[in-house]
PDB file of C-alpha atoms in Angstrom:
ATOM      1  CA  MET A 256      84.921 126.853 137.484  1.00 60.00           C
ATOM      2  CA  THR A 257      83.962 123.470 136.040  1.00 64.00           C
ATOM      3  CA  HIS A 258      83.053 123.698 132.355  1.00 63.00           C
ATOM      4  CA  SER A 259      79.801 122.181 131.177  1.00 63.00           C
ATOM      5  CA  PRO A 260      79.740 121.342 127.476  1.00 66.00           C
ATOM      6  CA  THR A 261      78.595 124.251 125.325  1.00 79.00           C
ATOM      7  CA  VAL A 262      76.555 123.524 122.213  1.00 87.00           C
ATOM      8  CA  TYR A 263      78.117 125.110 119.136  1.00 95.00           C
ATOM      9  CA  GLN A 264      76.562 125.045 115.662  1.00 94.00           C
ATOM     10  CA  SER A 265      79.812 124.339 113.814  1.00 95.00           C
ATOM     11  CA  PHE A 266      81.570 121.688 115.926  1.00 97.00           C
ATOM     12  CA  VAL A 267      81.386 119.607 119.074  1.00 97.00           C
ATOM     13  CA  ALA A 268      83.463 120.782 122.043  1.00 97.00           C
ATOM     14  CA  GLU A 269      84.448 117.891 124.307  1.00 96.00           C
ATOM     15  CA  PRO A 270      85.823 119.193 127.642  1.00 97.00           C
ATOM     16  CA  TYR A 271      89.390 117.962 128.120  1.00 98.00           C
ATOM     17  CA  THR A 272      89.344 118.411 131.905  1.00 97.00           C
ATOM     18  CA  PRO A 273      86.632 119.955 134.098  1.00 96.00           C
ATOM     19  CA  ASN A 274      88.584 123.219 134.511  1.00 97.00           C
ATOM     20  CA  ILE A 275      90.563 123.797 131.318  1.00 98.00           C
ATOM     21  CA  GLY A 276      90.690 122.688 127.720  1.00 98.00           C
ATOM     22  CA  ALA A 277      88.451 121.112 125.082  1.00 98.00           C
ATOM     23  CA  THR A 278      88.940 118.884 122.063  1.00 98.00           C
ATOM     24  CA  LEU A 279      86.971 120.170 119.089  1.00 98.00           C
ATOM     25  CA  HIS A 280      85.440 117.651 116.689  1.00 98.00           C
ATOM     26  CA  GLY A 281      83.785 118.025 113.305  1.00 97.00           C
ATOM     27  CA  LEU A 282      85.966 120.596 111.545  1.00 98.00           C
ATOM     28  CA  ASP A 283      88.298 120.199 108.559  1.00 97.00           C
ATOM     29  CA  LEU A 284      90.926 122.874 109.112  1.00 98.00           C
ATOM     30  CA  THR A 285      92.391 122.369 105.643  1.00 97.00           C
ATOM     31  CA  GLN A 286      89.314 124.156 104.247  1.00 95.00           C
ATOM     32  CA  PRO A 287      88.375 127.849 104.511  1.00 95.00           C
ATOM     33  CA  LEU A 288      86.148 128.520 107.513  1.00 97.00           C
ATOM     34  CA  SER A 289      83.020 130.678 107.464  1.00 96.00           C
ATOM     35  CA  GLU A 290      82.590 133.752 109.647  1.00 96.00           C
ATOM     36  CA  VAL A 291      80.189 131.797 111.854  1.00 96.00           C
ATOM     37  CA  VAL A 292      82.778 129.063 112.427  1.00 97.00           C
ATOM     38  CA  GLN A 293      85.468 131.648 113.170  1.00 97.00           C
ATOM     39  CA  PHE A 294      83.214 133.437 115.656  1.00 96.00           C
ATOM     40  CA  GLU A 295      82.459 130.168 117.450  1.00 97.00           C
ATOM     41  CA  LEU A 296      86.134 129.175 117.488  1.00 98.00           C
ATOM     42  CA  LYS A 297      87.056 132.427 119.235  1.00 97.00           C
ATOM     43  CA  ALA A 298      84.222 131.897 121.720  1.00 97.00           C
ATOM     44  CA  ALA A 299      85.391 128.335 122.431  1.00 98.00           C
ATOM     45  CA  LEU A 300      88.969 129.475 122.935  1.00 98.00           C
ATOM     46  CA  ALA A 301      87.885 132.146 125.422  1.00 97.00           C
ATOM     47  CA  GLN A 302      85.707 129.649 127.302  1.00 97.00           C
ATOM     48  CA  TYR A 303      88.067 126.667 127.417  1.00 98.00           C
ATOM     49  CA  GLU A 304      91.369 128.623 127.289  1.00 98.00           C
ATOM     50  CA  VAL A 305      93.125 125.919 125.237  1.00 98.00           C
ATOM     51  CA  ILE A 306      91.526 123.945 122.397  1.00 98.00           C
ATOM     52  CA  PHE A 307      92.852 120.799 120.735  1.00 98.00           C
ATOM     53  CA  PHE A 308      92.415 119.269 117.299  1.00 98.00           C
ATOM     54  CA  ARG A 309      93.462 115.791 116.130  1.00 98.00           C
ATOM     55  CA  ASP A 310      94.137 114.417 112.645  1.00 97.00           C
ATOM     56  CA  GLN A 311      94.448 117.721 110.801  1.00 98.00           C
ATOM     57  CA  PRO A 312      97.017 117.277 107.971  1.00 98.00           C
ATOM     58  CA  LEU A 313      97.826 120.967 107.543  1.00 98.00           C
ATOM     59  CA  THR A 314     100.253 122.621 105.180  1.00 97.00           C
ATOM     60  CA  ASP A 315     102.212 125.587 106.523  1.00 97.00           C
ATOM     61  CA  ALA A 316      99.965 127.989 104.607  1.00 96.00           C
ATOM     62  CA  GLN A 317      96.848 126.293 105.996  1.00 97.00           C
ATOM     63  CA  GLN A 318      98.101 126.646 109.573  1.00 97.00           C
ATOM     64  CA  VAL A 319      98.708 130.351 108.988  1.00 97.00           C
ATOM     65  CA  ALA A 320      95.263 130.821 107.426  1.00 96.00           C
ATOM     66  CA  PHE A 321      93.568 128.994 110.284  1.00 97.00           C
ATOM     67  CA  THR A 322      95.457 130.939 112.940  1.00 98.00           C
ATOM     68  CA  ARG A 323      94.223 134.211 111.436  1.00 96.00           C
ATOM     69  CA  CYS A 324      90.772 133.235 112.742  1.00 96.00           C
ATOM     70  CA  PHE A 325      91.951 134.251 116.215  1.00 97.00           C
ATOM     71  CA  GLY A 326      93.919 137.448 115.676  1.00 96.00           C
ATOM     72  CA  GLN A 327      96.601 139.286 113.783  1.00 95.00           C
ATOM     73  CA  VAL A 328      99.408 137.094 112.444  1.00 94.00           C
ATOM     74  CA  ASN A 329     102.642 138.836 111.529  1.00 83.00           C
ATOM     75  CA  GLU A 330     106.140 137.866 110.557  1.00 73.00           C
ATOM     76  CA  VAL A 331     107.899 136.660 113.688  1.00 65.00           C
ATOM     77  CA  GLN A 332     110.527 138.927 115.231  1.00 63.00           C
ATOM     78  CA  ALA A 333     111.908 136.439 117.748  1.00 64.00           C
ATOM     79  CA  PHE A 334     115.020 134.294 118.057  1.00 66.00           C
ATOM     80  CA  PHE A 335     113.621 130.973 116.839  1.00 77.00           C
ATOM     81  CA  PRO A 336     114.284 129.875 113.249  1.00 83.00           C
ATOM     82  CA  ARG A 337     111.413 130.472 110.842  1.00 87.00           C
ATOM     83  CA  VAL A 338     109.849 128.652 107.938  1.00 91.00           C
ATOM     84  CA  GLU A 339     111.283 130.411 104.887  1.00 87.00           C
ATOM     85  CA  SER A 340     108.127 130.204 102.794  1.00 89.00           C
ATOM     86  CA  GLN A 341     105.896 131.203 105.755  1.00 90.00           C
ATOM     87  CA  PRO A 342     107.878 133.601 107.972  1.00 90.00           C
ATOM     88  CA  GLU A 343     104.907 133.809 110.365  1.00 94.00           C
ATOM     89  CA  ILE A 344     105.862 130.301 111.603  1.00 95.00           C
ATOM     90  CA  GLU A 345     108.562 129.648 114.183  1.00 92.00           C
ATOM     91  CA  ILE A 346     110.231 126.225 114.286  1.00 93.00           C
ATOM     92  CA  VAL A 347     110.418 124.812 117.818  1.00 90.00           C
ATOM     93  CA  GLU A 348     112.672 121.785 117.521  1.00 91.00           C
ATOM     94  CA  SER A 349     114.720 119.478 119.744  1.00 88.00           C
ATOM     95  CA  THR A 350     117.131 116.802 118.527  1.00 89.00           C
ATOM     96  CA  ALA A 351     119.860 114.678 120.083  1.00 89.00           C
ATOM     97  CA  GLU A 352     122.418 117.130 118.685  1.00 86.00           C
ATOM     98  CA  ARG A 353     120.507 120.270 119.627  1.00 83.00           C
ATOM     99  CA  PRO A 354     118.301 119.633 122.634  1.00 79.00           C
ATOM    100  CA  GLY A 355     116.112 122.440 123.826  1.00 71.00           C
ATOM    101  CA  ALA A 356     113.080 122.822 126.004  1.00 64.00           C
ATOM    102  CA  SER A 357     110.815 125.402 127.609  1.00 71.00           C
ATOM    103  CA  ASN A 358     110.400 123.295 130.709  1.00 83.00           C
ATOM    104  CA  ASN A 359     109.272 126.155 132.902  1.00 89.00           C
ATOM    105  CA  TRP A 360     105.866 127.662 133.552  1.00 94.00           C
ATOM    106  CA  HIS A 361     105.318 130.842 131.586  1.00 93.00           C
ATOM    107  CA  ALA A 362     103.008 132.934 129.481  1.00 94.00           C
ATOM    108  CA  ASP A 363     104.604 134.260 126.318  1.00 90.00           C
ATOM    109  CA  ILE A 364     106.214 137.693 126.199  1.00 90.00           C
ATOM    110  CA  THR A 365     104.444 139.232 129.201  1.00 94.00           C
ATOM    111  CA  TRP A 366     107.407 141.634 129.280  1.00 93.00           C
ATOM    112  CA  ARG A 367     105.671 143.716 126.593  1.00 93.00           C
ATOM    113  CA  ASP A 368     103.055 146.397 127.266  1.00 94.00           C
ATOM    114  CA  ASN A 369     100.773 144.592 124.821  1.00 94.00           C
ATOM    115  CA  PRO A 370     101.618 140.875 125.037  1.00 94.00           C
ATOM    116  CA  PRO A 371     100.407 138.366 122.428  1.00 94.00           C
ATOM    117  CA  VAL A 372      96.888 137.069 122.930  1.00 96.00           C
ATOM    118  CA  GLY A 373      97.526 133.484 121.869  1.00 97.00           C
ATOM    119  CA  THR A 374      99.399 130.833 119.943  1.00 97.00           C
ATOM    120  CA  SER A 375      98.753 127.916 117.627  1.00 97.00           C
ATOM    121  CA  LEU A 376     101.166 124.981 117.844  1.00 98.00           C
ATOM    122  CA  TYR A 377     101.199 122.176 115.283  1.00 98.00           C
ATOM    123  CA  ALA A 378     102.951 118.802 115.533  1.00 97.00           C
ATOM    124  CA  LYS A 379     105.348 118.020 112.680  1.00 97.00           C
ATOM    125  CA  VAL A 380     107.555 115.370 114.371  1.00 96.00           C
ATOM    126  CA  VAL A 381     106.645 113.792 117.715  1.00 96.00           C
ATOM    127  CA  PRO A 382     108.667 111.443 119.935  1.00 95.00           C
ATOM    128  CA  GLY A 383     107.459 107.901 120.529  1.00 95.00           C
ATOM    129  CA  SER A 384     106.664 108.888 124.092  1.00 95.00           C
ATOM    130  CA  GLY A 385     107.121 112.016 126.164  1.00 95.00           C
ATOM    131  CA  GLY A 386     107.313 115.600 125.021  1.00 94.00           C
ATOM    132  CA  ASP A 387     103.843 116.470 126.332  1.00 96.00           C
ATOM    133  CA  THR A 388     102.779 120.080 126.869  1.00 97.00           C
ATOM    134  CA  LEU A 389     100.860 121.233 129.941  1.00 98.00           C
ATOM    135  CA  TRP A 390      98.607 124.259 130.302  1.00 98.00           C
ATOM    136  CA  ALA A 391      97.363 125.766 133.540  1.00 98.00           C
ATOM    137  CA  SER A 392      94.272 127.952 133.885  1.00 98.00           C
ATOM    138  CA  LEU A 393      95.026 131.235 135.615  1.00 98.00           C
ATOM    139  CA  THR A 394      91.273 131.779 135.836  1.00 98.00           C
ATOM    140  CA  ALA A 395      90.790 128.574 137.828  1.00 98.00           C
ATOM    141  CA  ALA A 396      93.870 129.275 139.964  1.00 97.00           C
ATOM    142  CA  TYR A 397      92.518 132.679 140.936  1.00 98.00           C
ATOM    143  CA  ALA A 398      88.962 131.452 141.500  1.00 97.00           C
ATOM    144  CA  VAL A 399      89.886 129.180 144.436  1.00 95.00           C
ATOM    145  CA  LEU A 400      91.394 131.985 146.532  1.00 97.00           C
ATOM    146  CA  PRO A 401      89.601 133.473 149.560  1.00 98.00           C
ATOM    147  CA  ALA A 402      87.686 136.679 148.900  1.00 98.00           C
ATOM    148  CA  ASP A 403      89.842 138.875 151.137  1.00 98.00           C
ATOM    149  CA  PHE A 404      93.048 137.569 149.546  1.00 98.00           C
ATOM    150  CA  LYS A 405      91.605 138.280 146.082  1.00 98.00           C
ATOM    151  CA  ALA A 406      90.768 141.822 147.152  1.00 98.00           C
ATOM    152  CA  TYR A 407      94.353 142.363 148.352  1.00 98.00           C
ATOM    153  CA  LEU A 408      95.894 140.961 145.158  1.00 98.00           C
ATOM    154  CA  GLU A 409      93.747 143.295 143.071  1.00 98.00           C
ATOM    155  CA  THR A 410      95.520 146.277 144.656  1.00 98.00           C
ATOM    156  CA  LEU A 411      98.968 145.076 143.499  1.00 98.00           C
ATOM    157  CA  SER A 412     101.079 145.423 140.381  1.00 98.00           C
ATOM    158  CA  ALA A 413     104.242 143.602 139.346  1.00 98.00           C
ATOM    159  CA  MET A 414     107.224 144.140 137.096  1.00 98.00           C
ATOM    160  CA  HIS A 415     107.772 141.834 134.104  1.00 97.00           C
ATOM    161  CA  THR A 416     111.146 141.587 132.363  1.00 95.00           C
ATOM    162  CA  TRP A 417     112.856 139.152 129.994  1.00 91.00           C
ATOM    163  CA  GLU A 418     116.173 139.769 131.785  1.00 89.00           C
ATOM    164  CA  ILE A 419     115.392 137.263 134.553  1.00 90.00           C
ATOM    165  CA  SER A 420     114.794 134.520 131.982  1.00 86.00           C
ATOM    166  CA  GLY A 421     117.224 132.541 129.868  1.00 80.00           C
ATOM    167  CA  TRP A 422     117.286 135.281 127.197  1.00 78.00           C
ATOM    168  CA  THR A 423     120.032 137.195 129.011  1.00 80.00           C
ATOM    169  CA  GLN A 424     122.414 134.241 128.910  1.00 82.00           C
ATOM    170  CA  TYR A 425     121.413 133.451 125.329  1.00 78.00           C
ATOM    171  CA  LEU A 426     122.254 136.965 124.135  1.00 83.00           C
ATOM    172  CA  LEU A 427     125.603 136.877 125.921  1.00 83.00           C
ATOM    173  CA  GLN A 428     126.420 133.575 124.240  1.00 83.00           C
ATOM    174  CA  GLN A 429     125.560 135.111 120.865  1.00 80.00           C
ATOM    175  CA  ASP A 430     127.586 138.235 121.586  1.00 83.00           C
ATOM    176  CA  PRO A 431     129.991 137.969 124.553  1.00 89.00           C
ATOM    177  CA  LYS A 432     130.821 141.677 124.291  1.00 87.00           C
ATOM    178  CA  GLY A 433     127.235 142.459 125.324  1.00 87.00           C
ATOM    179  CA  ALA A 434     126.157 144.718 122.462  1.00 87.00           C
ATOM    180  CA  GLN A 435     123.083 142.576 121.662  1.00 83.00           C
ATOM    181  CA  LEU A 436     122.153 142.475 125.351  1.00 86.00           C
ATOM    182  CA  GLN A 437     122.414 146.242 125.670  1.00 87.00           C
ATOM    183  CA  GLU A 438     120.405 146.763 122.494  1.00 87.00           C
ATOM    184  CA  ALA A 439     117.649 144.476 123.809  1.00 86.00           C
ATOM    185  CA  ARG A 440     117.593 146.324 127.136  1.00 88.00           C
ATOM    186  CA  VAL A 441     117.017 149.616 125.357  1.00 90.00           C
ATOM    187  CA  LYS A 442     114.394 148.169 122.998  1.00 90.00           C
ATOM    188  CA  TYR A 443     112.493 146.130 125.587  1.00 89.00           C
ATOM    189  CA  PRO A 444     112.594 147.789 129.031  1.00 93.00           C
ATOM    190  CA  PRO A 445     110.710 146.241 131.967  1.00 95.00           C
ATOM    191  CA  VAL A 446     106.945 146.785 132.082  1.00 97.00           C
ATOM    192  CA  THR A 447     104.365 146.806 134.867  1.00 98.00           C
ATOM    193  CA  HIS A 448     101.127 144.797 134.808  1.00 98.00           C
ATOM    194  CA  PRO A 449      98.380 144.394 137.432  1.00 98.00           C
ATOM    195  CA  VAL A 450      98.717 141.162 139.429  1.00 98.00           C
ATOM    196  CA  VAL A 451      95.048 140.470 138.630  1.00 98.00           C
ATOM    197  CA  ARG A 452      93.673 141.231 135.172  1.00 98.00           C
ATOM    198  CA  VAL A 453      90.201 140.929 133.622  1.00 98.00           C
ATOM    199  CA  HIS A 454      89.807 138.854 130.466  1.00 97.00           C
ATOM    200  CA  PRO A 455      88.306 141.129 127.791  1.00 96.00           C
ATOM    201  CA  ILE A 456      85.997 138.429 126.379  1.00 95.00           C
ATOM    202  CA  THR A 457      84.873 136.388 129.385  1.00 95.00           C
ATOM    203  CA  GLY A 458      85.025 139.187 131.968  1.00 97.00           C
ATOM    204  CA  LYS A 459      86.644 136.725 134.387  1.00 97.00           C
ATOM    205  CA  LYS A 460      89.575 137.669 136.580  1.00 98.00           C
ATOM    206  CA  ILE A 461      93.000 136.171 135.884  1.00 97.00           C
ATOM    207  CA  LEU A 462      96.082 135.787 138.034  1.00 98.00           C
ATOM    208  CA  TYR A 463      98.665 137.572 135.892  1.00 98.00           C
ATOM    209  CA  VAL A 464     102.134 136.678 137.196  1.00 97.00           C
ATOM    210  CA  ASN A 465     104.501 133.982 135.955  1.00 96.00           C
ATOM    211  CA  PRO A 466     107.816 132.626 137.261  1.00 94.00           C
ATOM    212  CA  THR A 467     109.738 133.154 134.012  1.00 92.00           C
ATOM    213  CA  PHE A 468     109.146 136.874 133.490  1.00 95.00           C
ATOM    214  CA  THR A 469     107.719 138.407 136.710  1.00 97.00           C
ATOM    215  CA  SER A 470     110.565 139.841 138.767  1.00 97.00           C
ATOM    216  CA  HIS A 471     108.849 141.440 141.776  1.00 98.00           C
ATOM    217  CA  ILE A 472     105.697 143.034 143.157  1.00 98.00           C
ATOM    218  CA  HIS A 473     105.852 146.796 143.486  1.00 98.00           C
ATOM    219  CA  GLY A 474     105.672 148.329 146.939  1.00 97.00           C
ATOM    220  CA  LEU A 475     106.709 145.221 148.885  1.00 98.00           C
ATOM    221  CA  PRO A 476     110.110 144.433 150.401  1.00 98.00           C
ATOM    222  CA  ARG A 477     111.931 141.897 148.239  1.00 97.00           C
ATOM    223  CA  VAL A 478     111.565 139.095 150.802  1.00 98.00           C
ATOM    224  CA  GLN A 479     107.800 139.603 151.029  1.00 98.00           C
ATOM    225  CA  SER A 480     107.486 139.935 147.261  1.00 98.00           C
ATOM    226  CA  ASP A 481     109.397 136.702 146.677  1.00 98.00           C
ATOM    227  CA  ALA A 482     107.294 134.865 149.264  1.00 98.00           C
ATOM    228  CA  LEU A 483     103.986 136.077 147.814  1.00 98.00           C
ATOM    229  CA  LEU A 484     105.024 135.262 144.252  1.00 98.00           C
ATOM    230  CA  ALA A 485     106.148 131.790 145.325  1.00 98.00           C
ATOM    231  CA  GLN A 486     102.725 131.256 146.894  1.00 97.00           C
ATOM    232  CA  LEU A 487     100.961 132.355 143.709  1.00 98.00           C
ATOM    233  CA  TYR A 488     103.211 130.238 141.485  1.00 97.00           C
ATOM    234  CA  GLY A 489     102.343 127.239 143.600  1.00 97.00           C
ATOM    235  CA  LEU A 490      98.711 127.580 142.505  1.00 97.00           C
ATOM    236  CA  ILE A 491      99.759 126.886 138.895  1.00 96.00           C
ATOM    237  CA  THR A 492     101.372 123.541 139.772  1.00 95.00           C
ATOM    238  CA  VAL A 493      98.154 122.001 141.112  1.00 95.00           C
ATOM    239  CA  PRO A 494      96.910 119.270 138.720  1.00 97.00           C
ATOM    240  CA  GLU A 495      93.283 120.347 139.155  1.00 97.00           C
ATOM    241  CA  VAL A 496      93.922 123.515 137.106  1.00 98.00           C
ATOM    242  CA  GLN A 497      95.991 121.773 134.419  1.00 98.00           C
ATOM    243  CA  ALA A 498      95.547 119.993 131.104  1.00 98.00           C
ATOM    244  CA  ARG A 499      98.327 117.686 129.855  1.00 98.00           C
ATOM    245  CA  PHE A 500      98.324 117.082 126.099  1.00 98.00           C
ATOM    246  CA  ARG A 501     100.029 114.154 124.410  1.00 97.00           C
ATOM    247  CA  TRP A 502     101.135 115.101 120.927  1.00 97.00           C
ATOM    248  CA  GLN A 503     100.343 112.936 117.938  1.00 97.00           C
ATOM    249  CA  PRO A 504     101.160 113.532 114.265  1.00 96.00           C
ATOM    250  CA  HIS A 505      98.843 116.227 112.812  1.00 97.00           C
ATOM    251  CA  SER A 506      97.721 117.430 116.248  1.00 98.00           C
ATOM    252  CA  LEU A 507      97.108 121.139 116.796  1.00 98.00           C
ATOM    253  CA  ALA A 508      96.712 123.156 119.993  1.00 98.00           C
ATOM    254  CA  VAL A 509      95.559 126.759 120.251  1.00 98.00           C
ATOM    255  CA  TRP A 510      95.752 128.588 123.558  1.00 98.00           C
ATOM    256  CA  ASP A 511      94.809 131.916 125.079  1.00 98.00           C
ATOM    257  CA  ASN A 512      98.053 133.495 126.294  1.00 97.00           C
ATOM    258  CA  ARG A 513      96.194 135.807 128.659  1.00 97.00           C
ATOM    259  CA  SER A 514      94.392 133.238 130.777  1.00 98.00           C
ATOM    260  CA  THR A 515      96.904 130.357 130.708  1.00 98.00           C
ATOM    261  CA  GLN A 516     100.502 129.426 131.293  1.00 97.00           C
ATOM    262  CA  HIS A 517     102.210 126.474 129.634  1.00 97.00           C
ATOM    263  CA  TYR A 518     105.082 124.081 130.264  1.00 96.00           C
ATOM    264  CA  ALA A 519     106.885 121.885 127.721  1.00 94.00           C
ATOM    265  CA  VAL A 520     107.941 118.610 129.356  1.00 94.00           C
ATOM    266  CA  ALA A 521     111.615 117.871 128.632  1.00 91.00           C
ATOM    267  CA  ASP A 522     111.574 114.089 129.098  1.00 93.00           C
ATOM    268  CA  PHE A 523     112.138 112.847 125.541  1.00 93.00           C
ATOM    269  CA  TYR A 524     115.882 113.298 124.908  1.00 92.00           C
ATOM    270  CA  PRO A 525     117.451 112.104 122.597  1.00 94.00           C
ATOM    271  CA  GLN A 526     114.256 111.734 120.546  1.00 94.00           C
ATOM    272  CA  HIS A 527     113.285 114.220 117.845  1.00 95.00           C
ATOM    273  CA  ARG A 528     110.433 116.679 118.404  1.00 95.00           C
ATOM    274  CA  LYS A 529     109.448 119.423 115.967  1.00 95.00           C
ATOM    275  CA  LEU A 530     106.527 121.806 116.269  1.00 96.00           C
ATOM    276  CA  HIS A 531     105.418 124.796 114.209  1.00 96.00           C
ATOM    277  CA  ARG A 532     104.353 127.778 116.294  1.00 96.00           C
ATOM    278  CA  ILE A 533     102.382 130.856 115.241  1.00 96.00           C
ATOM    279  CA  THR A 534     101.728 133.729 117.646  1.00 95.00           C
ATOM    280  CA  PHE A 535      98.674 135.939 117.186  1.00 96.00           C
ATOM    281  CA  THR A 536      98.116 139.399 118.549  1.00 95.00           C
ATOM    282  CA  ALA A 537      95.465 142.094 118.999  1.00 96.00           C
ATOM    283  CA  ASP A 538      95.650 145.880 119.010  1.00 95.00           C
ATOM    284  CA  GLN A 539      95.001 145.616 122.749  1.00 95.00           C
ATOM    285  CA  ALA A 540      95.394 142.343 124.642  1.00 95.00           C
ATOM    286  CA  PHE A 541      93.426 143.697 127.598  1.00 95.00           C
TER     287      PHE A 541
END
């Protein structure tokens, strides 16, 4: 699946690794972007799955405006604190007093029928070292599989639920009596997705299971389901399908939530790390 550089009119895309990611050069994201630039940005994101920008001194409003190039941006309805003046932005922050990390492989909110299509993440405070984020290409992970195994996986579907993640414990800590947990269960029941999905822009097939939110494969005994999922999750951990990004001040990453999973490395305690995250959606992710 090795990417060869694509020539864009509006910027230069420098492949970050052969299989995933590109650094885009030649754009000033503090300025409004033409329709041509926006079209090419969406094409680059679909091709490279995660795109990186350096040295972009963005205001909160500028990050929101830029993120709208890729999809619908709405006020966040999640548990993270938000920027008061720009409620579309979630604050993802770790300090010595309040450490926190998403140091597990996942795609965001796959427990919804229509999951988000992507995210922009902007560095506000970065540690002196550590705190990298990794992305894995689910397109590249699927592509290496034998043809007969691919054909079998395409017949399967799996259940996705937030209840197997840390959200269950978090809600119980917030409300030990369990009212919040019960309310969330009613509002967000488990959903079923195909194990293999087709990306709506590239037409490429994607391995669509993740260890944080996929509970089991339908129609298989639990032992077989667990074994098959463990095998598929192992494909994500192979460095050949990954990109590891070192944050710097004014760095920005945008990723496709359909074709990637990500992992925030929790190796920087007690240093301070603060990122601004904006999720973007579409009427139909697939």
